[in-house]
Amino acid sequence: MSQGIRVTQLFDCADVGKVFVREGRRQGMPWKIIQGPWTRGGTKAAYYRFRLEQALAYPRTQVWHVNMGGRAKWARGSFARPYTLTLHGTDIRENYWQDQHHAVMKEDVDGAGHVWYTTPDLREKAEQARPDAEYLPAPVDMAELPGWNPAPKPRVFFPSRWDASKGGDALLQTAAEVVSAVGSGGEVDVVGLNWGDRAAEAARLGITLLPRMPKNEFLRELSTAHVAVGQITGVLGLSELQAMAIGVPTVFADHIEGYPADLAVVDVQRSEVGQAVRDALADPRATSARLGGPAYVRNNHGAAALLPRLEAGYAKVLGTAG
């Protein structure tokens, strides 16, 4: 019904826009993405380049898809078109409710033809702001993932950054418990990224920090893990989903409601994470086979599986839904 709708994604967040456009174009959709000037240095020249790209896209665009609340002024203004909006986290969790941001955020949300949010924890606030807001998970591009290739030495990977948004104190406490559970004799590598304002604390706990790196290199590193440990927020981030999709057994603590019953993780309470990691290390391949992470992610978060819901939203905006 909507394969002919010409959509331009405005901006990106956690690669959501890129992945949807890439998958849409694989399927023949006339979609594209324009990045914001802040991704190109934030200079005056970057701003003019952005506006030029938008001006060139405007005549062939029927729907703008704005990623992140607070940015939809670019879908109105001089290049106004109907638009959809994806709320990604801080925008609806915090900014919408703050006096200094509320008016802008409300205008963005109210003006959108359709609104999505990307994680189940956002549901209550998203629906307060927009009762018809729909959960549309962040997509995973299955085609870009390497095969699972565990390193010769057992390896436990914390794929999220070290900061409050990923669990803060609870994440660091969990990391300490994992290091203690696998032993300090060097038989197991426990690694994470040198990313986040609490990364130095993680290093002091015994986590080996890897430098931040391009996405393809990160995915290769992730594919060498025997076990991954998710953030301590109750929500699966993109890096955890990528680990699951590769086949890495992923220990996930205290998840919130809103995920399917067959969530393909080692599902434990936070206090049990260390022991769960030890158990998974005993036979990672058997644990991976039992969990079925790749199939779960493909069916629930794969970009191809989510595309019909995206198309339905675009059709709704244009009044062409069946």
Tab-separated table of C-alpha atoms in Angstrom:
chain	number	residue	atom	x	y	z
A	1	MET	CA	0.000	0.000	0.000
A	2	SER	CA	2.791	2.433	0.783
A	3	GLN	CA	5.769	1.238	-1.212
A	4	GLY	CA	5.466	4.290	-3.386
A	5	ILE	CA	5.465	6.791	-0.503
A	6	ARG	CA	8.575	8.922	-0.752
A	7	VAL	CA	10.011	9.331	2.735
A	8	THR	CA	13.063	11.249	3.880
A	9	GLN	CA	14.412	10.576	7.354
A	10	LEU	CA	15.593	13.740	9.055
A	11	PHE	CA	18.524	13.021	11.357
A	12	ASP	CA	19.485	9.805	13.054
A	13	CYS	CA	19.722	8.343	16.531
A	14	ALA	CA	21.396	5.016	17.349
A	15	ASP	CA	21.389	4.267	13.605
A	16	VAL	CA	17.599	3.864	13.583
A	17	GLY	CA	17.150	6.114	10.559
A	18	LYS	CA	20.080	4.632	8.661
A	19	VAL	CA	19.012	1.044	9.228
A	20	PHE	CA	15.413	1.639	8.167
A	21	VAL	CA	16.474	3.525	5.039
A	22	ARG	CA	19.033	0.873	4.150
A	23	GLU	CA	16.474	-1.925	4.491
A	24	GLY	CA	13.789	0.075	2.699
A	25	ARG	CA	16.072	0.707	-0.247
A	26	ARG	CA	16.930	-3.004	-0.380
A	27	GLN	CA	13.208	-3.555	-0.860
A	28	GLY	CA	12.860	-0.836	-3.484
A	29	MET	CA	11.452	1.914	-1.280
A	30	PRO	CA	12.138	5.495	-2.446
A	31	TRP	CA	13.638	6.521	0.896
A	32	LYS	CA	16.662	8.576	1.942
A	33	ILE	CA	18.188	10.173	5.028
A	34	ILE	CA	19.605	13.622	5.731
A	35	GLN	CA	21.929	14.055	8.687
A	36	GLY	CA	21.920	17.113	10.923
A	37	PRO	CA	24.632	19.774	10.790
A	38	TRP	CA	25.816	18.789	14.293
A	39	THR	CA	27.093	15.494	12.853
A	40	ARG	CA	29.347	17.475	10.511
A	41	GLY	CA	31.016	19.734	13.007
A	42	GLY	CA	28.146	22.140	13.679
A	43	THR	CA	29.702	24.875	11.564
A	44	LYS	CA	27.854	27.461	9.495
A	45	ALA	CA	28.959	25.606	6.373
A	46	ALA	CA	27.530	22.362	7.773
A	47	TYR	CA	24.218	24.093	8.449
A	48	TYR	CA	24.011	25.458	4.901
A	49	ARG	CA	24.855	22.033	3.500
A	50	PHE	CA	22.058	20.507	5.552
A	51	ARG	CA	19.552	23.092	4.339
A	52	LEU	CA	20.651	22.586	0.746
A	53	GLU	CA	20.180	18.839	1.037
A	54	GLN	CA	16.745	19.386	2.543
A	55	ALA	CA	15.802	21.808	-0.230
A	56	LEU	CA	16.875	19.281	-2.853
A	57	ALA	CA	14.926	16.476	-1.123
A	58	TYR	CA	11.807	18.556	-0.516
A	59	PRO	CA	10.142	18.269	-3.970
A	60	ARG	CA	10.284	14.459	-3.986
A	61	THR	CA	9.455	14.000	-0.269
A	62	GLN	CA	5.898	13.217	0.779
A	63	VAL	CA	6.663	12.499	4.437
A	64	TRP	CA	9.505	13.599	6.686
A	65	HIS	CA	10.406	11.094	9.402
A	66	VAL	CA	11.978	13.025	12.277
A	67	ASN	CA	14.253	11.176	14.687
A	68	MET	CA	14.244	12.686	18.201
A	69	GLY	CA	11.759	15.086	19.709
A	70	GLY	CA	12.861	18.704	19.661
A	71	ARG	CA	13.936	18.616	16.015
A	72	ALA	CA	10.641	18.643	14.127
A	73	LYS	CA	10.822	22.364	13.357
A	74	TRP	CA	12.751	21.270	10.266
A	75	ALA	CA	9.701	19.290	9.099
A	76	ARG	CA	7.537	22.376	9.386
A	77	GLY	CA	8.939	25.776	8.474
A	78	SER	CA	9.843	26.590	4.895
A	79	PHE	CA	10.000	22.939	3.796
A	80	ALA	CA	6.826	21.798	5.504
A	81	ARG	CA	5.501	18.324	4.795
A	82	PRO	CA	3.468	15.873	6.890
A	83	TYR	CA	5.816	14.180	9.315
A	84	THR	CA	6.174	11.236	11.656
A	85	LEU	CA	8.230	11.374	14.839
A	86	THR	CA	10.289	8.746	16.657
A	87	LEU	CA	10.924	9.394	20.345
A	88	HIS	CA	14.197	7.832	21.430
A	89	GLY	CA	14.543	8.318	25.186
A	90	THR	CA	15.691	11.529	26.841
A	91	ASP	CA	13.343	13.538	24.642
A	92	ILE	CA	10.186	11.979	26.109
A	93	ARG	CA	11.597	10.663	29.374
A	94	GLU	CA	12.905	14.074	30.479
A	95	ASN	CA	12.750	16.975	28.019
A	96	TYR	CA	9.004	16.897	27.346
A	97	TRP	CA	8.318	17.439	31.055
A	98	GLN	CA	10.851	20.224	31.647
A	99	ASP	CA	9.658	23.835	31.529
A	100	GLN	CA	12.486	25.007	29.290
A	101	HIS	CA	11.803	22.331	26.633
A	102	HIS	CA	8.106	21.542	26.984
A	103	ALA	CA	6.643	24.001	24.478
A	104	VAL	CA	8.972	22.874	21.682
A	105	MET	CA	8.537	19.198	22.499
A	106	LYS	CA	4.751	19.487	22.690
A	107	GLU	CA	4.599	21.242	19.322
A	108	ASP	CA	6.687	18.442	17.797
A	109	VAL	CA	4.579	15.661	19.298
A	110	ASP	CA	1.205	17.300	18.619
A	111	GLY	CA	2.120	18.181	15.046
A	112	ALA	CA	3.246	14.690	14.039
A	113	GLY	CA	0.937	12.566	11.944
A	114	HIS	CA	2.154	9.513	13.829
A	115	VAL	CA	4.466	8.978	16.806
A	116	TRP	CA	6.621	5.973	17.694
A	117	TYR	CA	8.797	5.247	20.742
A	118	THR	CA	11.699	2.802	20.726
A	119	THR	CA	11.755	0.989	24.098
A	120	PRO	CA	8.994	-0.344	26.383
A	121	ASP	CA	10.038	1.823	29.327
A	122	LEU	CA	8.933	4.911	27.395
A	123	ARG	CA	5.363	3.717	26.969
A	124	GLU	CA	3.694	5.501	29.879
A	125	LYS	CA	5.191	8.908	29.178
A	126	ALA	CA	4.851	8.590	25.410
A	127	GLU	CA	1.154	7.750	25.742
A	128	GLN	CA	0.615	10.609	28.201
A	129	ALA	CA	1.997	12.981	25.606
A	130	ARG	CA	0.358	11.261	22.663
A	131	PRO	CA	-2.303	8.598	23.422
A	132	ASP	CA	-1.884	6.909	20.023
A	133	ALA	CA	1.918	6.609	20.306
A	134	GLU	CA	3.113	3.204	19.108
A	135	TYR	CA	6.013	1.034	20.255
A	136	LEU	CA	8.355	0.415	17.330
A	137	PRO	CA	11.622	-1.180	18.479
A	138	ALA	CA	14.951	0.121	17.317
A	139	PRO	CA	15.792	-1.958	14.234
A	140	VAL	CA	18.752	-4.283	13.858
A	141	ASP	CA	20.354	-4.692	10.441
A	142	MET	CA	20.931	-8.442	10.415
A	143	ALA	CA	22.925	-8.213	7.178
A	144	GLU	CA	25.729	-6.174	8.764
A	145	LEU	CA	26.384	-8.584	11.632
A	146	PRO	CA	29.392	-10.906	11.574
A	147	GLY	CA	29.128	-14.566	12.452
A	148	TRP	CA	29.713	-15.633	16.039
A	149	ASN	CA	33.422	-16.377	16.444
A	150	PRO	CA	34.286	-16.864	20.133
A	151	ALA	CA	37.884	-16.039	21.025
A	152	PRO	CA	40.240	-18.862	22.068
A	153	LYS	CA	40.170	-17.530	25.640
A	154	PRO	CA	36.817	-17.171	27.443
A	155	ARG	CA	35.570	-13.611	27.087
A	156	VAL	CA	32.783	-11.723	28.873
A	157	PHE	CA	31.703	-8.500	27.169
A	158	PHE	CA	29.885	-5.485	28.631
A	159	PRO	CA	28.721	-3.797	25.387
A	160	SER	CA	27.063	-0.689	26.873
A	161	ARG	CA	28.788	2.523	27.903
A	162	TRP	CA	29.545	3.228	31.538
A	163	ASP	CA	27.171	5.967	32.663
A	164	ALA	CA	23.935	6.638	34.508
A	165	SER	CA	21.762	5.988	31.468
A	166	LYS	CA	22.983	2.381	31.347
A	167	GLY	CA	22.669	1.597	35.036
A	168	GLY	CA	25.264	3.747	36.792
A	169	ASP	CA	26.010	2.344	40.250
A	170	ALA	CA	24.085	-0.865	39.573
A	171	LEU	CA	26.040	-1.527	36.372
A	172	LEU	CA	29.367	-0.998	38.132
A	173	GLN	CA	28.328	-3.187	41.055
A	174	THR	CA	27.299	-5.883	38.586
A	175	ALA	CA	30.626	-5.582	36.797
A	176	ALA	CA	32.452	-6.066	40.115
A	177	GLU	CA	30.380	-9.151	40.854
A	178	VAL	CA	31.073	-10.598	37.414
A	179	VAL	CA	34.820	-10.071	37.821
A	180	SER	CA	34.635	-11.781	41.205
A	181	ALA	CA	32.507	-14.645	39.857
A	182	VAL	CA	34.839	-15.551	36.990
A	183	GLY	CA	37.941	-15.257	39.174
A	184	SER	CA	40.926	-12.956	39.180
A	185	GLY	CA	43.452	-15.461	37.883
A	186	GLY	CA	43.261	-14.293	34.299
A	187	GLU	CA	41.485	-17.368	32.950
A	188	VAL	CA	38.621	-15.190	31.657
A	189	ASP	CA	38.845	-11.819	29.919
A	190	VAL	CA	36.193	-9.341	31.067
A	191	VAL	CA	36.019	-6.433	28.640
A	192	GLY	CA	33.986	-3.328	27.877
A	193	LEU	CA	34.302	-0.058	26.017
A	194	ASN	CA	36.255	2.981	27.154
A	195	TRP	CA	33.082	5.008	26.852
A	196	GLY	CA	31.040	6.892	29.404
A	197	ASP	CA	31.882	9.127	32.324
A	198	ARG	CA	32.347	6.151	34.659
A	199	ALA	CA	34.610	4.084	32.432
A	200	ALA	CA	37.630	4.724	34.673
A	201	GLU	CA	35.732	3.190	37.592
A	202	ALA	CA	35.012	0.099	35.518
A	203	ALA	CA	38.710	-0.210	34.711
A	204	ARG	CA	39.577	-0.071	38.415
A	205	LEU	CA	37.200	-2.976	38.993
A	206	GLY	CA	39.193	-5.142	36.600
A	207	ILE	CA	37.359	-4.540	33.326
A	208	THR	CA	39.696	-4.335	30.332
A	209	LEU	CA	38.571	-1.290	28.364
A	210	LEU	CA	38.702	-1.314	24.592
A	211	PRO	CA	38.990	2.006	22.734
A	212	ARG	CA	35.919	3.381	21.016
A	213	MET	CA	35.966	2.212	17.431
A	214	PRO	CA	33.956	2.260	14.187
A	215	LYS	CA	30.764	0.240	14.249
A	216	ASN	CA	32.030	-2.603	12.051
A	217	GLU	CA	35.073	-3.057	14.293
A	218	PHE	CA	32.885	-3.017	17.398
A	219	LEU	CA	30.665	-5.726	15.937
A	220	ARG	CA	33.704	-7.869	15.154
A	221	GLU	CA	34.914	-7.467	18.739
A	222	LEU	CA	31.448	-8.299	20.048
A	223	SER	CA	31.351	-11.461	17.929
A	224	THR	CA	34.383	-12.825	19.795
A	225	ALA	CA	32.574	-12.833	23.161
A	226	HIS	CA	31.444	-16.027	24.871
A	227	VAL	CA	28.908	-14.147	27.033
A	228	ALA	CA	27.537	-10.592	27.000
A	229	VAL	CA	26.164	-8.740	30.035
A	230	GLY	CA	23.377	-6.256	29.420
A	231	GLN	CA	22.923	-2.819	30.930
A	232	ILE	CA	21.114	-2.610	34.270
A	233	THR	CA	18.110	-0.546	33.245
A	234	GLY	CA	15.563	-3.237	32.434
A	235	VAL	CA	15.815	-2.267	28.760
A	236	LEU	CA	17.712	-3.910	25.916
A	237	GLY	CA	19.922	-1.411	24.131
A	238	LEU	CA	21.047	-1.781	20.549
A	239	SER	CA	24.395	-3.285	21.527
A	240	GLU	CA	22.682	-6.008	23.570
A	241	LEU	CA	20.360	-6.758	20.665
A	242	GLN	CA	23.358	-6.981	18.346
A	243	ALA	CA	25.034	-9.449	20.716
A	244	MET	CA	21.880	-11.576	20.799
A	245	ALA	CA	21.549	-11.410	17.009
A	246	ILE	CA	25.135	-12.586	16.573
A	247	GLY	CA	24.406	-15.515	18.866
A	248	VAL	CA	26.334	-14.415	21.961
A	249	PRO	CA	24.499	-15.634	25.096
A	250	THR	CA	23.328	-12.443	26.802
A	251	VAL	CA	22.643	-12.130	30.522
A	252	PHE	CA	19.901	-9.571	31.115
A	253	ALA	CA	18.730	-8.535	34.567
A	254	ASP	CA	15.380	-7.286	35.836
A	255	HIS	CA	13.805	-6.486	32.486
A	256	ILE	CA	10.682	-4.365	32.490
A	257	GLU	CA	7.284	-5.403	31.168
A	258	GLY	CA	6.645	-5.042	27.468
A	259	TYR	CA	9.004	-7.614	25.996
A	260	PRO	CA	7.689	-10.892	24.533
A	261	ALA	CA	7.495	-13.917	26.825
A	262	ASP	CA	10.103	-15.718	24.718
A	263	LEU	CA	12.769	-13.042	25.248
A	264	ALA	CA	15.949	-14.833	24.192
A	265	VAL	CA	18.225	-13.904	27.094
A	266	VAL	CA	19.527	-15.488	30.277
A	267	ASP	CA	16.799	-13.858	32.344
A	268	VAL	CA	17.869	-13.249	35.971
A	269	GLN	CA	17.636	-10.877	38.882
A	270	ARG	CA	20.458	-8.405	39.152
A	271	SER	CA	21.980	-10.183	42.142
A	272	GLU	CA	22.236	-13.371	40.075
A	273	VAL	CA	24.197	-11.966	37.126
A	274	GLY	CA	27.633	-13.145	38.279
A	275	GLN	CA	26.516	-16.737	38.731
A	276	ALA	CA	24.571	-16.645	35.448
A	277	VAL	CA	27.740	-15.578	33.625
A	278	ARG	CA	29.690	-18.457	35.184
A	279	ASP	CA	26.974	-20.922	34.196
A	280	ALA	CA	26.846	-19.644	30.608
A	281	LEU	CA	30.647	-19.849	30.300
A	282	ALA	CA	30.470	-23.566	31.089
A	283	ASP	CA	28.976	-24.216	27.641
A	284	PRO	CA	28.340	-21.036	25.634
A	285	ARG	CA	27.381	-22.849	22.428
A	286	ALA	CA	24.722	-24.928	24.151
A	287	THR	CA	23.402	-21.811	25.900
A	288	SER	CA	23.292	-19.939	22.601
A	289	ALA	CA	21.423	-22.756	20.886
A	290	ARG	CA	18.898	-22.940	23.717
A	291	LEU	CA	18.245	-19.182	23.693
A	292	GLY	CA	17.895	-18.758	19.924
A	293	GLY	CA	18.950	-15.117	19.982
A	294	PRO	CA	19.423	-14.625	16.217
A	295	ALA	CA	15.918	-15.845	15.371
A	296	TYR	CA	14.383	-13.815	18.187
A	297	VAL	CA	16.055	-10.597	17.069
A	298	ARG	CA	15.265	-11.239	13.407
A	299	ASN	CA	11.579	-11.740	14.193
A	300	ASN	CA	11.149	-8.963	16.761
A	301	HIS	CA	13.786	-6.347	15.954
A	302	GLY	CA	14.964	-7.129	12.441
A	303	ALA	CA	14.559	-4.166	10.125
A	304	ALA	CA	12.782	-6.280	7.513
A	305	ALA	CA	10.240	-7.517	10.063
A	306	LEU	CA	9.509	-3.981	11.284
A	307	LEU	CA	9.144	-2.363	7.873
A	308	PRO	CA	5.404	-3.094	7.428
A	309	ARG	CA	4.650	-1.239	10.665
A	310	LEU	CA	6.740	1.683	9.497
A	311	GLU	CA	4.945	1.760	6.156
A	312	ALA	CA	1.557	1.646	7.899
A	313	GLY	CA	2.502	4.748	9.863
A	314	TYR	CA	3.472	6.615	6.713
A	315	ALA	CA	0.240	5.598	5.032
A	316	LYS	CA	-1.716	6.805	8.078
A	317	VAL	CA	-0.057	10.209	7.856
A	318	LEU	CA	-1.086	10.599	4.224
A	319	GLY	CA	-4.560	9.163	4.806
A	320	THR	CA	-3.915	6.254	2.451
A	321	ALA	CA	-4.022	3.414	5.002
A	322	GLY	CA	-6.288	0.569	4.047
